[in-house]
Amino acid sequence: GTLTARFSWGTQGIWPPCSDGSDINTVDRSNSKKLVATGDDFSKVKIFDYPVGQKNQICNAYKGHSSHVTGVKWSLDDKLLISTGGL
């Protein structure tokens, strides 16, 4: 199954520097368990290799919302990532 917990061993590196613990709103691990996507308060969707065990781990960051990203979800075949939020 998918991982949707923001606080876990496999997601400890998703937090940006100086984060107060509320900056990341949503997390979803791909069905292949190779990637994890996050949505944050800075209008960004980020994709990391899973697990994200180190601080400042390299990721791909995308800005497609005008404000907070409230949801991310991988499609069953992991070819699409759907995000919600923003204005």
XYZ file of N, CA, C and O in Angstrom:
348
model
N 0.814 -1.188 0.000
C 0.000 0.000 0.000
C 0.857 1.251 0.000
O 2.073 1.207 0.007
N 0.178 2.360 0.010
C 0.876 3.638 -0.034
C 1.133 4.161 1.367
O 0.436 3.834 2.313
N 2.128 4.978 1.470
C 2.478 5.638 2.723
C 1.957 7.059 2.646
O 2.247 7.785 1.701
N 1.183 7.467 3.627
C 0.654 8.833 3.637
C 1.023 9.583 4.914
O 0.532 10.675 5.142
N 1.896 9.008 5.732
C 2.292 9.653 6.988
C 3.397 10.669 6.747
O 4.405 10.363 6.134
N 3.199 11.875 7.260
C 4.230 12.909 7.125
C 5.404 12.636 8.048
O 6.522 13.031 7.758
N 5.143 11.977 9.167
C 6.185 11.707 10.150
C 6.457 10.211 10.187
O 5.679 9.446 10.751
N 7.549 9.777 9.558
C 7.922 8.361 9.562
C 9.416 8.259 9.277
O 10.050 9.221 8.845
N 9.958 7.062 9.488
C 11.375 6.851 9.211
C 11.688 7.157 7.753
O 12.686 7.804 7.441
N 10.844 6.731 6.831
C 11.102 6.903 5.408
C 10.845 8.288 4.864
O 11.108 8.555 3.696
N 10.337 9.200 5.714
C 10.074 10.567 5.248
C 10.795 11.624 6.079
O 10.490 12.808 5.965
N 11.758 11.229 6.879
C 12.393 12.212 7.762
C 13.175 13.293 7.020
O 13.416 14.373 7.554
N 13.541 13.073 5.762
C 14.288 14.071 5.006
C 13.452 14.980 4.135
O 13.981 15.786 3.374
N 12.104 14.898 4.210
C 11.247 15.731 3.353
C 11.104 17.159 3.858
O 10.670 18.028 3.125
N 11.515 17.393 5.095
C 11.274 18.700 5.712
C 12.306 19.726 5.270
O 13.497 19.473 5.327
N 11.850 20.922 4.830
C 12.803 21.963 4.435
C 13.539 22.521 5.652
O 13.067 22.388 6.786
N 14.697 23.151 5.430
C 15.431 23.764 6.543
C 14.543 24.770 7.282
O 13.713 25.439 6.672
N 14.684 24.841 8.579
C 13.931 25.768 9.429
C 12.432 25.485 9.443
O 11.622 26.373 9.725
N 12.038 24.271 9.116
C 10.633 23.902 9.126
C 10.126 23.809 10.557
O 10.826 23.356 11.453
N 8.867 24.218 10.757
C 8.283 24.126 12.092
C 7.409 22.880 12.252
O 6.722 22.719 13.248
N 7.423 22.003 11.257
C 6.635 20.776 11.330
C 5.246 20.886 10.749
O 4.519 19.903 10.690
N 4.865 22.072 10.301
C 3.536 22.245 9.712
C 3.602 22.643 8.239
O 2.580 22.893 7.618
N 4.799 22.706 7.669
C 4.978 23.198 6.298
C 4.558 22.185 5.234
O 4.225 22.572 4.116
N 4.598 20.908 5.548
C 4.222 19.874 4.578
C 2.826 19.399 4.924
O 2.561 18.958 6.044
N 1.932 19.508 3.949
C 0.521 19.219 4.172
C 0.104 17.819 3.754
O -0.882 17.296 4.261
N 0.830 17.222 2.827
C 0.386 15.954 2.265
C 1.579 15.156 1.758
O 2.566 15.738 1.302
N 1.490 13.842 1.871
C 2.550 12.925 1.433
C 1.888 11.701 0.814
O 0.882 11.212 1.325
N 2.447 11.205 -0.289
C 1.975 9.940 -0.852
C 3.150 9.211 -1.492
O 3.854 9.777 -2.322
N 3.355 7.964 -1.092
C 4.397 7.135 -1.687
C 3.813 6.436 -2.912
O 2.659 6.015 -2.917
N 4.625 6.317 -3.944
C 4.172 5.643 -5.162
C 3.881 4.174 -4.876
O 4.395 3.592 -3.913
N 3.059 3.574 -5.706
C 2.694 2.170 -5.540
C 3.889 1.243 -5.729
O 3.935 0.167 -5.154
N 4.884 1.687 -6.507
C 6.105 0.909 -6.694
C 7.040 1.018 -5.481
O 8.035 0.307 -5.403
N 6.721 1.946 -4.565
C 7.514 2.220 -3.362
C 8.904 2.770 -3.683
O 9.820 2.680 -2.878
N 9.051 3.397 -4.865
C 10.332 3.975 -5.274
C 10.384 5.484 -5.110
O 11.461 6.065 -5.045
N 9.225 6.144 -5.074
C 9.157 7.602 -5.002
C 8.182 8.025 -3.914
O 7.274 7.269 -3.546
N 8.364 9.239 -3.423
C 7.391 9.834 -2.508
C 7.176 11.283 -2.954
O 8.119 11.977 -3.329
N 5.910 11.699 -2.954
C 5.548 13.058 -3.346
C 5.044 13.803 -2.123
O 4.408 13.220 -1.242
N 5.344 15.102 -2.076
C 4.852 15.950 -0.990
C 4.209 17.202 -1.566
O 4.523 17.631 -2.679
N 3.307 17.793 -0.802
C 2.720 19.093 -1.117
C 2.908 19.985 0.090
O 2.712 19.547 1.228
N 3.305 21.243 -0.125
C 3.660 22.088 1.011
C 2.980 23.452 1.000
O 2.202 23.770 0.101
N 3.285 24.236 2.024
C 2.725 25.575 2.185
C 3.311 26.591 1.217
O 2.856 27.721 1.159
N 4.340 26.196 0.468
C 5.039 27.120 -0.427
C 4.633 26.921 -1.884
O 5.389 27.265 -2.798
N 3.458 26.341 -2.100
C 2.880 26.113 -3.441
C 3.634 25.064 -4.237
O 3.517 25.020 -5.459
N 4.411 24.219 -3.592
C 5.255 23.275 -4.324
C 4.827 21.829 -4.121
O 4.420 21.420 -3.033
N 4.971 21.082 -5.198
C 4.881 19.622 -5.171
C 6.304 19.135 -5.387
O 6.974 19.561 -6.331
N 6.778 18.271 -4.493
C 8.139 17.750 -4.603
C 8.087 16.235 -4.730
O 7.263 15.586 -4.097
N 9.017 15.694 -5.526
C 9.135 14.255 -5.698
C 10.548 13.840 -5.299
O 11.531 14.351 -5.828
N 10.611 12.914 -4.348
C 11.865 12.391 -3.812
C 11.982 10.910 -4.142
O 10.977 10.220 -4.273
N 13.228 10.408 -4.201
C 13.447 8.964 -4.179
C 13.101 8.485 -2.779
O 13.393 9.163 -1.794
N 12.454 7.320 -2.691
C 12.073 6.772 -1.386
C 13.018 5.652 -0.999
O 13.366 4.844 -1.854
N 13.453 5.586 0.257
C 13.111 6.444 1.391
C 13.892 7.752 1.376
O 14.945 7.857 0.762
N 13.354 8.737 2.068
C 13.983 10.054 2.177
C 14.590 10.131 3.577
O 14.013 10.700 4.492
N 15.750 9.534 3.731
C 16.336 9.389 5.048
C 17.301 10.481 5.469
O 17.691 10.549 6.616
N 17.688 11.358 4.533
C 18.681 12.387 4.862
C 18.090 13.780 4.710
O 17.252 14.016 3.845
N 18.557 14.700 5.544
C 18.148 16.094 5.406
C 18.671 16.638 4.086
O 19.719 16.238 3.612
N 17.926 17.568 3.515
C 18.295 18.237 2.266
C 18.521 17.259 1.114
O 19.369 17.496 0.253
N 17.784 16.159 1.108
C 17.909 15.194 0.013
C 17.434 15.831 -1.293
O 16.476 16.596 -1.307
N 18.112 15.534 -2.373
C 17.775 16.092 -3.680
C 16.380 15.635 -4.095
O 15.999 14.482 -3.894
N 15.620 16.568 -4.678
C 14.276 16.254 -5.157
C 13.983 17.089 -6.395
O 14.710 18.032 -6.711
N 12.918 16.725 -7.079
C 12.379 17.560 -8.151
C 11.247 18.363 -7.535
O 10.354 17.792 -6.898
N 11.267 19.691 -7.705
C 10.238 20.563 -7.138
C 9.480 21.244 -8.270
O 10.083 21.725 -9.231
N 8.162 21.284 -8.134
C 7.291 21.853 -9.159
C 6.346 22.852 -8.522
O 5.799 22.603 -7.459
N 6.172 23.993 -9.185
C 5.232 25.001 -8.696
C 4.080 25.079 -9.684
O 4.250 25.526 -10.803
N 2.917 24.629 -9.235
C 1.748 24.639 -10.105
C 0.508 25.152 -9.412
O -0.575 25.145 -9.967
N 0.667 25.592 -8.178
C -0.451 26.116 -7.398
C -0.102 27.526 -6.956
O 1.061 27.894 -6.867
N -1.142 28.307 -6.645
C -0.893 29.689 -6.228
C -0.811 29.835 -4.714
O -0.481 30.902 -4.221
N -1.113 28.769 -3.990
C -0.939 28.780 -2.532
C -0.800 27.330 -2.061
O -0.438 26.463 -2.845
N -1.103 27.039 -0.824
C -0.880 25.737 -0.194
C -1.337 24.564 -1.070
O -2.430 24.593 -1.627
N -0.507 23.540 -1.155
C -0.878 22.285 -1.806
C -1.463 21.398 -0.712
O -0.804 21.105 0.287
N -2.712 20.986 -0.889
C -3.422 20.264 0.164
C -3.486 18.758 -0.059
O -3.802 18.017 0.862
N -3.197 18.298 -1.284
C -3.257 16.865 -1.532
C -2.402 16.447 -2.715
O -2.290 17.185 -3.705
N -1.745 15.288 -2.594
C -1.041 14.651 -3.712
C -1.397 13.169 -3.689
O -1.537 12.578 -2.618
N -1.561 12.581 -4.865
C -1.911 11.164 -4.955
C -1.403 10.604 -6.279
O -1.622 11.180 -7.333
N -0.683 9.477 -6.198
C -0.201 8.786 -7.393
C -1.334 7.986 -8.029
O -2.180 7.436 -7.321
N -1.333 7.873 -9.356
C -2.272 6.983 -10.033
C -1.839 5.539 -9.764
O -0.719 5.285 -9.319
N -2.717 4.589 -10.036
C -2.414 3.184 -9.743
C -1.158 2.697 -10.449
O -0.417 1.878 -9.918
N -0.894 3.200 -11.667
C 0.293 2.765 -12.414
C 1.493 3.688 -12.203
O 2.525 3.520 -12.843
N 1.372 4.666 -11.316
C 2.433 5.625 -10.984
C 2.847 6.516 -12.150
O 3.872 7.196 -12.069
N 2.064 6.566 -13.214
C 2.419 7.422 -14.348
C 1.960 8.862 -14.147
O 2.480 9.769 -14.780
N 0.978 9.065 -13.271
C 0.454 10.406 -13.013
C 0.515 10.710 -11.534
O 0.329 9.825 -10.693
N 0.735 11.972 -11.216
C 0.641 12.463 -9.858
C -0.381 13.589 -9.883
O -0.213 14.562 -10.613
N -1.434 13.456 -9.102
C -2.496 14.443 -9.064
C -2.310 15.276 -7.800
O -2.045 14.734 -6.727
N -2.453 16.599 -7.936
C -2.326 17.471 -6.775
C -3.537 18.390 -6.692
O -4.129 18.741 -7.714
N -3.880 18.776 -5.459
C -4.979 19.705 -5.224
C -4.484 20.818 -4.326
O -3.502 20.675 -3.613
N -5.193 21.948 -4.377
C -4.867 23.066 -3.510
C -4.764 24.352 -4.288
O -5.178 24.439 -5.439
N -4.212 25.344 -3.664
C -4.055 26.645 -4.315
C -5.360 27.370 -4.469
O -6.415 26.885 -4.065
N -5.282 28.539 -5.038
C -6.491 29.328 -5.294
C -6.948 29.128 -6.721
O -6.172 28.879 -7.599
